[in-house]
CSV table of C-alpha atoms in Angstrom, one decimal:
chain,number,residue,atom,x,y,z
H,1,MET,CA,10.0,-18.8,-141.5
H,2,ASP,CA,9.9,-19.3,-137.7
H,3,VAL,CA,8.3,-22.7,-137.4
H,4,GLN,CA,7.9,-24.2,-133.9
H,5,GLN,CA,6.5,-27.4,-132.5
H,6,THR,CA,4.0,-27.2,-129.6
H,7,SER,CA,2.6,-30.6,-128.5
H,8,ARG,CA,1.2,-32.1,-131.7
H,9,PHE,CA,0.8,-28.8,-133.4
H,10,THR,CA,3.2,-27.2,-135.9
H,11,VAL,CA,3.2,-23.5,-135.0
H,12,ILE,CA,3.9,-20.8,-137.7
H,13,PRO,CA,3.6,-17.3,-136.2
H,14,ASN,CA,2.1,-14.7,-138.5
H,15,SER,CA,5.0,-12.5,-139.7
H,16,LYS,CA,2.4,-9.9,-140.8
H,17,ALA,CA,0.4,-9.8,-137.5
H,18,VAL,CA,-1.3,-6.5,-136.7
H,19,ALA,CA,0.9,-4.2,-134.7
H,20,ALA,CA,-0.1,-3.7,-131.0
H,21,ASP,CA,-0.9,0.0,-131.4
H,22,ARG,CA,-3.1,-0.6,-134.4
H,23,ARG,CA,-4.8,-3.5,-132.7
H,24,ALA,CA,-5.6,-1.3,-129.6
H,25,VAL,CA,-7.3,1.2,-131.9
H,26,LEU,CA,-9.4,-1.5,-133.6
H,27,LEU,CA,-10.4,-3.0,-130.2
H,28,GLU,CA,-11.9,0.3,-129.1
H,29,ASP,CA,-15.0,-0.6,-131.1
H,30,PRO,CA,-14.8,-4.2,-132.4
H,31,GLY,CA,-18.4,-4.6,-133.2
H,32,PHE,CA,-19.4,-8.2,-133.8
H,33,GLY,CA,-17.8,-10.5,-136.5
H,34,ARG,CA,-16.1,-7.6,-138.3
H,35,LEU,CA,-12.5,-8.1,-137.1
H,36,HIS,CA,-10.4,-11.2,-137.1
H,37,THR,CA,-7.3,-12.2,-135.2
H,38,ASP,CA,-3.9,-13.0,-136.8
H,39,HIS,CA,-4.0,-16.8,-136.6
H,40,MET,CA,-6.1,-19.9,-137.2
H,41,VAL,CA,-5.9,-23.6,-136.5
H,42,THR,CA,-6.3,-26.2,-139.2
H,43,ILE,CA,-6.4,-30.0,-138.8
H,44,ARG,CA,-7.1,-32.3,-141.7
H,45,TYR,CA,-9.0,-35.7,-141.8
H,46,THR,CA,-8.6,-38.4,-144.3
H,47,GLU,CA,-10.6,-41.6,-144.2
H,48,GLY,CA,-8.3,-44.5,-143.1
H,49,GLN,CA,-5.7,-42.0,-141.7
H,50,GLY,CA,-7.8,-40.0,-139.2
H,51,TRP,CA,-6.9,-36.5,-138.0
H,52,HIS,CA,-3.5,-35.2,-139.2
H,53,SER,CA,-1.5,-32.1,-140.2
H,54,HIS,CA,-2.2,-30.2,-137.0
H,55,THR,CA,-1.2,-26.6,-137.7
H,56,LEU,CA,-1.5,-23.2,-135.9
H,57,GLY,CA,-0.5,-20.7,-138.5
H,58,PRO,CA,-1.4,-17.3,-140.1
H,59,ARG,CA,-5.0,-16.6,-140.9
H,60,GLU,CA,-5.3,-17.0,-144.6
H,61,PRO,CA,-7.8,-18.1,-147.3
H,62,PHE,CA,-8.5,-21.7,-148.2
H,63,GLN,CA,-7.8,-23.0,-151.7
H,64,LEU,CA,-10.8,-25.1,-152.7
H,65,ASP,CA,-11.4,-27.3,-155.8
H,66,PRO,CA,-14.6,-26.3,-157.6
H,67,ALA,CA,-15.9,-29.8,-156.9
H,68,CYS,CA,-15.2,-29.5,-153.1
H,69,ALA,CA,-18.0,-31.4,-151.4
H,70,VAL,CA,-19.1,-28.7,-149.1
H,71,LEU,CA,-19.9,-26.4,-152.0
H,72,HIS,CA,-22.4,-29.0,-153.4
H,73,TYR,CA,-23.7,-31.0,-150.5
H,74,ALA,CA,-23.3,-28.6,-147.5
H,75,GLN,CA,-21.5,-31.0,-145.1
H,76,GLU,CA,-20.5,-28.3,-142.6
H,77,ILE,CA,-20.9,-27.7,-138.9
H,78,PHE,CA,-19.6,-25.1,-136.5
H,79,GLU,CA,-19.5,-23.9,-132.9
H,80,GLY,CA,-19.6,-20.6,-131.1
H,81,MET,CA,-17.8,-19.9,-127.9
H,82,LYS,CA,-16.0,-17.1,-126.1
H,83,ALA,CA,-12.8,-16.3,-124.2
H,84,TYR,CA,-12.8,-13.6,-121.5
H,85,ARG,CA,-10.2,-11.4,-119.8
H,86,LEU,CA,-10.6,-11.8,-116.1
H,87,ALA,CA,-10.1,-9.2,-113.5
H,88,ASP,CA,-6.6,-10.6,-112.6
H,89,GLY,CA,-5.5,-10.4,-116.2
H,90,SER,CA,-5.8,-14.1,-116.9
H,91,VAL,CA,-7.9,-15.6,-119.7
H,92,ALA,CA,-10.7,-18.1,-119.4
H,93,MET,CA,-13.4,-19.8,-121.5
H,94,PHE,CA,-16.9,-20.9,-120.5
H,95,ARG,CA,-17.8,-24.6,-120.6
H,96,PRO,CA,-15.6,-25.4,-123.7
H,97,ARG,CA,-16.1,-29.2,-123.2
H,98,GLU,CA,-19.8,-28.7,-123.8
H,99,ASN,CA,-19.0,-27.1,-127.1
H,100,ALA,CA,-16.7,-30.1,-127.9
H,101,ARG,CA,-19.5,-32.5,-127.0
H,102,ARG,CA,-22.1,-30.6,-129.1
H,103,PHE,CA,-19.7,-30.4,-132.0
H,104,ASN,CA,-19.6,-34.2,-132.2
H,105,GLU,CA,-23.3,-34.5,-131.9
H,106,SER,CA,-23.6,-32.2,-134.9
H,107,ALA,CA,-21.0,-34.2,-136.7
H,108,ALA,CA,-22.8,-37.4,-136.2
H,109,ARG,CA,-26.1,-35.9,-137.6
H,110,MET,CA,-24.3,-34.6,-140.7
H,111,ALA,CA,-22.4,-37.9,-141.3
H,112,MET,CA,-19.0,-36.4,-140.5
H,113,PRO,CA,-16.1,-37.8,-138.4
H,114,ALA,CA,-16.0,-37.2,-134.7
H,115,MET,CA,-13.3,-34.8,-133.3
H,116,PRO,CA,-11.7,-36.1,-130.1
H,117,GLU,CA,-12.8,-33.7,-127.4
H,118,ASP,CA,-9.3,-33.2,-126.0
H,119,LEU,CA,-8.0,-32.3,-129.5
H,120,PHE,CA,-10.9,-29.9,-130.0
H,121,LEU,CA,-10.1,-28.2,-126.7
H,122,GLU,CA,-6.4,-28.1,-127.4
H,123,ALA,CA,-7.0,-26.5,-130.8
H,124,VAL,CA,-9.1,-23.8,-129.3
H,125,GLU,CA,-6.7,-23.2,-126.4
H,126,GLN,CA,-3.7,-22.9,-128.9
H,127,LEU,CA,-5.5,-20.2,-130.8
H,128,VAL,CA,-6.7,-18.2,-127.8
H,129,LYS,CA,-3.2,-18.2,-126.3
H,130,ILE,CA,-1.4,-17.0,-129.4
H,131,ASP,CA,-4.1,-14.3,-130.1
H,132,ALA,CA,-4.8,-13.3,-126.5
H,133,GLY,CA,-3.9,-9.8,-127.3
H,134,TRP,CA,-7.1,-9.5,-129.3
H,135,ILE,CA,-9.3,-10.0,-126.3
H,136,PRO,CA,-11.1,-6.6,-125.7
H,137,GLY,CA,-11.2,-5.0,-122.3
H,138,GLY,CA,-14.3,-4.1,-120.4
H,139,GLU,CA,-17.4,-6.1,-121.4
H,140,GLY,CA,-15.8,-7.3,-124.7
H,141,SER,CA,-14.8,-10.9,-125.4
H,142,LEU,CA,-13.1,-13.0,-128.0
H,143,TYR,CA,-15.6,-14.9,-130.1
H,144,ILE,CA,-14.2,-18.3,-131.2
H,145,ARG,CA,-15.5,-20.1,-134.2
H,146,PRO,CA,-14.5,-23.8,-134.6
H,147,PHE,CA,-15.9,-25.3,-137.8
H,148,MET,CA,-15.5,-28.4,-140.0
H,149,PHE,CA,-16.3,-28.9,-143.7
H,150,ALA,CA,-16.1,-31.6,-146.3
H,151,SER,CA,-13.0,-30.9,-148.4
H,152,GLU,CA,-12.9,-33.9,-150.8
H,153,ALA,CA,-13.3,-33.0,-154.5
H,154,PHE,CA,-16.0,-35.2,-156.0
H,155,LEU,CA,-19.6,-35.0,-157.3
H,156,GLY,CA,-21.8,-37.7,-155.9
H,157,VAL,CA,-24.2,-37.8,-153.0
H,158,ARG,CA,-22.4,-39.6,-150.2
H,159,PRO,CA,-20.4,-38.5,-147.1
H,160,ALA,CA,-17.0,-37.2,-148.0
H,161,ASN,CA,-13.8,-38.9,-147.2
H,162,GLU,CA,-11.8,-35.8,-146.4
H,163,TYR,CA,-12.5,-32.9,-144.0
H,164,ILE,CA,-10.9,-29.8,-142.7
H,165,PHE,CA,-11.3,-28.6,-139.1
H,166,CYS,CA,-10.5,-25.0,-138.5
H,167,VAL,CA,-10.7,-22.5,-135.6
H,168,ILE,CA,-10.7,-18.7,-136.1
H,169,ALA,CA,-11.5,-15.9,-133.7
H,170,SER,CA,-13.0,-12.5,-133.7
H,171,PRO,CA,-12.9,-9.8,-131.0
H,172,ALA,CA,-16.5,-9.0,-130.1
H,173,GLY,CA,-18.5,-6.2,-128.6
H,174,ALA,CA,-22.3,-6.0,-128.3
H,175,TYR,CA,-24.2,-8.5,-130.5
H,176,PHE,CA,-27.2,-6.2,-131.0
H,177,LYS,CA,-26.4,-2.7,-132.5
H,178,GLY,CA,-26.8,0.1,-130.0
H,179,GLY,CA,-26.6,-2.3,-127.1
H,180,LYS,CA,-30.4,-2.5,-126.8
H,181,LYS,CA,-31.8,-3.4,-123.4
H,182,ALA,CA,-34.8,-5.2,-125.0
H,183,VAL,CA,-35.3,-6.4,-128.5
H,184,SER,CA,-38.3,-6.8,-130.8
H,185,LEU,CA,-39.3,-10.1,-132.5
H,186,TRP,CA,-41.2,-10.9,-135.7
H,187,VAL,CA,-43.2,-14.1,-135.6
H,188,SER,CA,-42.6,-16.0,-138.9
H,189,GLU,CA,-45.9,-17.0,-140.5
H,190,HIS,CA,-44.6,-18.6,-143.7
H,191,TYR,CA,-41.2,-20.1,-142.8
H,192,THR,CA,-40.0,-22.8,-140.4
H,193,ARG,CA,-36.5,-23.4,-139.2
H,194,ALA,CA,-36.6,-27.2,-138.5
H,195,ALA,CA,-38.9,-30.3,-138.4
H,196,PRO,CA,-38.9,-33.6,-136.5
H,197,GLY,CA,-36.1,-35.8,-138.0
H,198,GLY,CA,-34.4,-32.8,-139.5
H,199,THR,CA,-31.2,-31.0,-138.6
H,200,GLY,CA,-32.6,-28.4,-136.1
H,201,ALA,CA,-30.6,-29.8,-133.2
H,202,ALA,CA,-27.3,-29.7,-135.2
H,203,LYS,CA,-25.3,-26.5,-135.5
H,204,CYS,CA,-24.9,-26.6,-139.2
H,205,GLY,CA,-24.8,-23.7,-141.7
H,206,GLY,CA,-27.8,-24.9,-143.6
H,207,ASN,CA,-30.1,-24.1,-140.6
H,208,TYR,CA,-28.9,-20.5,-140.6
H,209,ALA,CA,-29.1,-20.1,-144.3
H,210,ALA,CA,-32.8,-21.2,-144.2
H,211,SER,CA,-33.5,-18.6,-141.5
H,212,LEU,CA,-32.1,-15.7,-143.4
H,213,ILE,CA,-35.2,-15.0,-145.5
H,214,ALA,CA,-37.3,-14.9,-142.4
H,215,GLN,CA,-34.8,-12.7,-140.6
H,216,ALA,CA,-35.0,-10.3,-143.6
H,217,GLU,CA,-38.7,-10.3,-143.2
H,218,ALA,CA,-38.3,-9.4,-139.6
H,219,SER,CA,-36.1,-6.5,-140.5
H,220,ARG,CA,-38.6,-5.2,-143.0
H,221,HIS,CA,-41.1,-5.1,-140.1
H,222,GLY,CA,-38.7,-3.1,-137.9
H,223,CYS,CA,-37.7,-6.1,-135.7
H,224,ASP,CA,-34.4,-7.2,-134.4
H,225,GLN,CA,-34.9,-11.0,-134.7
H,226,VAL,CA,-37.3,-13.6,-136.0
H,227,VAL,CA,-39.0,-16.3,-133.9
H,228,PHE,CA,-40.0,-19.6,-135.5
H,229,LEU,CA,-43.0,-21.8,-134.8
H,230,ASP,CA,-43.1,-25.5,-135.3
H,231,ALA,CA,-43.3,-27.0,-138.8
H,232,ALA,CA,-46.1,-29.5,-138.1
H,233,GLU,CA,-48.8,-27.3,-136.6
H,234,HIS,CA,-47.3,-23.9,-136.9
H,235,ARG,CA,-48.5,-23.3,-133.3
H,236,TRP,CA,-45.7,-23.9,-130.9
H,237,VAL,CA,-42.9,-21.5,-130.2
H,238,GLU,CA,-39.5,-23.1,-131.0
H,239,GLU,CA,-36.5,-20.6,-131.1
H,240,LEU,CA,-35.2,-17.5,-132.7
H,241,GLY,CA,-33.0,-17.4,-135.8
H,242,GLY,CA,-29.9,-17.9,-133.6
H,243,MET,CA,-31.0,-18.0,-130.0
H,244,ASN,CA,-33.1,-20.0,-127.5
H,245,ILE,CA,-36.1,-18.4,-125.7
H,246,PHE,CA,-37.4,-18.3,-122.2
H,247,PHE,CA,-40.7,-17.1,-120.6
H,248,VAL,CA,-40.9,-15.8,-117.0
H,249,MET,CA,-44.4,-16.2,-115.4
H,250,GLU,CA,-46.0,-14.1,-112.6
H,251,ASP,CA,-45.4,-16.9,-110.1
H,252,GLY,CA,-41.7,-16.8,-110.9
H,253,SER,CA,-41.7,-20.1,-112.8
H,254,ILE,CA,-39.8,-20.2,-116.1
H,255,VAL,CA,-40.9,-22.0,-119.3
H,256,THR,CA,-38.7,-22.8,-122.3
H,257,PRO,CA,-39.4,-25.0,-125.4
H,258,PRO,CA,-38.2,-28.6,-125.2
H,259,LEU,CA,-35.3,-30.0,-127.2
H,260,GLY,CA,-35.8,-32.1,-130.3
H,261,THR,CA,-36.0,-29.7,-133.2
H,262,ILE,CA,-34.1,-26.8,-131.5
H,263,LEU,CA,-30.5,-26.3,-130.8
H,264,PRO,CA,-29.4,-27.6,-127.3
H,265,GLY,CA,-27.8,-24.2,-126.3
H,266,ILE,CA,-25.0,-24.2,-123.8
H,267,THR,CA,-26.2,-20.8,-122.6
H,268,ARG,CA,-29.7,-22.3,-122.4
H,269,ASP,CA,-28.5,-25.2,-120.2
H,270,SER,CA,-26.6,-22.8,-118.0
H,271,ILE,CA,-29.6,-20.5,-117.6
H,272,MET,CA,-31.8,-23.4,-116.5
H,273,ALA,CA,-29.2,-24.5,-113.9
H,274,LEU,CA,-28.8,-20.9,-112.5
H,275,ALA,CA,-32.5,-20.3,-112.4
H,276,ARG,CA,-33.2,-23.6,-110.5
H,277,ALA,CA,-30.4,-22.7,-108.1
H,278,LYS,CA,-32.3,-19.4,-107.4
H,279,GLY,CA,-35.5,-21.4,-106.6
H,280,HIS,CA,-37.3,-20.9,-109.9
H,281,ASP,CA,-39.4,-23.8,-111.2
H,282,VAL,CA,-38.0,-24.3,-114.7
H,283,ARG,CA,-40.1,-26.3,-117.1
H,284,GLU,CA,-39.2,-27.5,-120.6
H,285,GLN,CA,-42.6,-27.8,-122.3
H,286,PRO,CA,-44.4,-26.7,-125.4
H,287,TYR,CA,-45.7,-23.1,-125.3
H,288,SER,CA,-48.0,-21.9,-128.1
H,289,PHE,CA,-47.9,-18.5,-129.8
H,290,ALA,CA,-51.6,-18.0,-128.9
H,291,GLN,CA,-50.8,-18.7,-125.2
H,292,TRP,CA,-47.9,-16.3,-125.4
H,293,ARG,CA,-50.1,-13.5,-126.7
H,294,ALA,CA,-52.8,-14.3,-124.1
H,295,ASP,CA,-50.4,-14.4,-121.2
H,296,ALA,CA,-48.8,-11.2,-122.2
H,297,ALA,CA,-52.2,-9.5,-122.3
H,298,SER,CA,-53.3,-10.9,-119.0
H,299,GLY,CA,-50.1,-10.1,-117.2
H,300,ARG,CA,-49.4,-13.8,-116.4
H,301,LEU,CA,-46.3,-13.5,-118.5
H,302,ARG,CA,-44.0,-11.0,-116.9
H,303,GLU,CA,-40.8,-11.3,-118.9
H,304,ALA,CA,-39.3,-13.1,-121.9
H,305,PHE,CA,-35.7,-13.2,-123.0
H,306,ALA,CA,-33.5,-14.8,-125.6
H,307,CYS,CA,-30.1,-16.3,-124.9
H,308,GLY,CA,-27.1,-17.6,-126.8
H,309,THR,CA,-23.3,-17.4,-126.8
H,310,ALA,CA,-23.2,-14.2,-128.9
H,311,ALA,CA,-26.2,-12.4,-127.4
H,312,VAL,CA,-25.7,-13.8,-123.9
H,313,VAL,CA,-29.1,-12.9,-122.2
H,314,THR,CA,-31.2,-10.3,-124.0
H,315,ALA,CA,-34.7,-9.2,-122.9
H,316,ILE,CA,-37.6,-9.3,-125.3
H,317,GLY,CA,-39.8,-6.2,-125.3
H,318,THR,CA,-42.3,-6.4,-128.1
H,319,VAL,CA,-43.6,-9.1,-130.5
H,320,LYS,CA,-45.0,-8.4,-133.9
H,321,SER,CA,-46.9,-10.7,-136.3
H,322,ALA,CA,-49.4,-10.6,-139.0
H,323,GLU,CA,-52.1,-10.8,-136.3
H,324,GLY,CA,-50.9,-7.7,-134.6
H,325,ASP,CA,-48.4,-6.6,-132.0
H,326,PHE,CA,-48.1,-7.0,-128.2
H,327,THR,CA,-45.7,-5.9,-125.4
H,328,ILE,CA,-44.3,-8.1,-122.7
H,329,GLY,CA,-44.4,-6.5,-119.3
H,330,ASN,CA,-43.2,-2.9,-119.4
H,331,GLY,CA,-41.5,-3.6,-122.8
H,332,ASP,CA,-38.0,-3.1,-121.3
H,333,GLY,CA,-37.0,-6.4,-119.6
H,334,GLY,CA,-37.4,-7.3,-116.0
H,335,MET,CA,-35.7,-8.3,-112.7
H,336,VAL,CA,-35.4,-12.0,-113.4
H,337,THR,CA,-33.8,-11.5,-116.8
H,338,GLU,CA,-31.3,-9.0,-115.3
H,339,ALA,CA,-30.5,-11.2,-112.4
H,340,LEU,CA,-29.8,-14.2,-114.5
H,341,ARG,CA,-27.7,-12.2,-116.9
H,342,ALA,CA,-25.7,-10.8,-114.0
H,343,ASP,CA,-25.1,-14.3,-112.6
H,344,LEU,CA,-24.1,-15.7,-115.9
H,345,THR,CA,-21.7,-12.9,-117.0
H,346,GLY,CA,-20.3,-12.7,-113.5
H,347,ILE,CA,-19.4,-16.4,-113.6
H,348,GLN,CA,-17.9,-16.1,-117.1
H,349,ARG,CA,-15.7,-13.2,-116.0
H,350,GLY,CA,-14.7,-14.6,-112.6
H,351,THR,CA,-16.6,-12.0,-110.4
H,352,VAL,CA,-19.3,-14.5,-109.2
H,353,ALA,CA,-18.7,-17.8,-107.5
H,354,ASP,CA,-18.5,-20.8,-109.9
H,355,PRO,CA,-19.7,-23.8,-107.9
H,356,ALA,CA,-20.2,-26.0,-111.1
H,357,ASN,CA,-16.6,-25.3,-112.3
H,358,TRP,CA,-17.9,-23.9,-115.6
H,359,VAL,CA,-15.0,-21.5,-116.1
H,360,HIS,CA,-12.0,-23.1,-117.9
H,361,ARG,CA,-8.8,-21.0,-117.2
H,362,LEU,CA,-6.0,-21.1,-119.6
């Protein structure tokens, strides 16, 4: 076995890595989340010892005890980020330190140990470098999934004393099937994603598990995504099943729901900064579903879009609910949405100026 030592990581190259010619065929149509690269990073945590056993090795299954804490008490968090192939052939990531910061905010909410930001970043970089051949060309990217889960074997309601941090990666094409220009939303009437004091602002698997039944309901109504209202009044728009949401008004101002019970998206934060730099008045304020419907009908609302690491910036065309359907603008997006998407993706891929130094080159 060819074992190497790089920095604090033990590196074990995968002797069964996918051949380059086979990989090239797979990358012609990677889809989203279907393919996986050859390697993964694992780091273990033990109470009293801290983080240890830093390994970059072949992607392989975990062996878990049936009493593994994550299987019973759901102590688990994750991040979503991307690496891109730039025009000069180099590789870069987008604002990875923000992912490291948010990862620790999620960890704190879920009573899990903090991961030093430099170690988080090094782990991600190690994986991207060894599996850089999996980055698709064109508009494709390498979706990176750092995650951590409680690995201690015990039955008892308390924070675990042992954890595993892992990073895997998946070549990615379009998030929405067919590369839709504008998507449709179903407004959930019976289900909520989060409540004040809950875990809505943490990126933990339980939030997404709770959204699946509502997403299935959206699919039954022919919609691409579900949008949730607040738990207290069931009145205020919060976010989609896996994305933040923005509303573009006729005067050029932009509204987005405030943080608290929703995920503090890194794409969301970037969009707000880009929009303000373009002269838009961006307001983080409550926006009701009733107002959304009225503004769409009157024309005061010109555009709406969803954003996130996976979906980037995606226009919202139609909204369906038990109260009826309505269309936003022409139902096919708009100039503000397209301009913000172009700016964001241009910065990510190195074709647009990056005054805030968001691009992290490897």
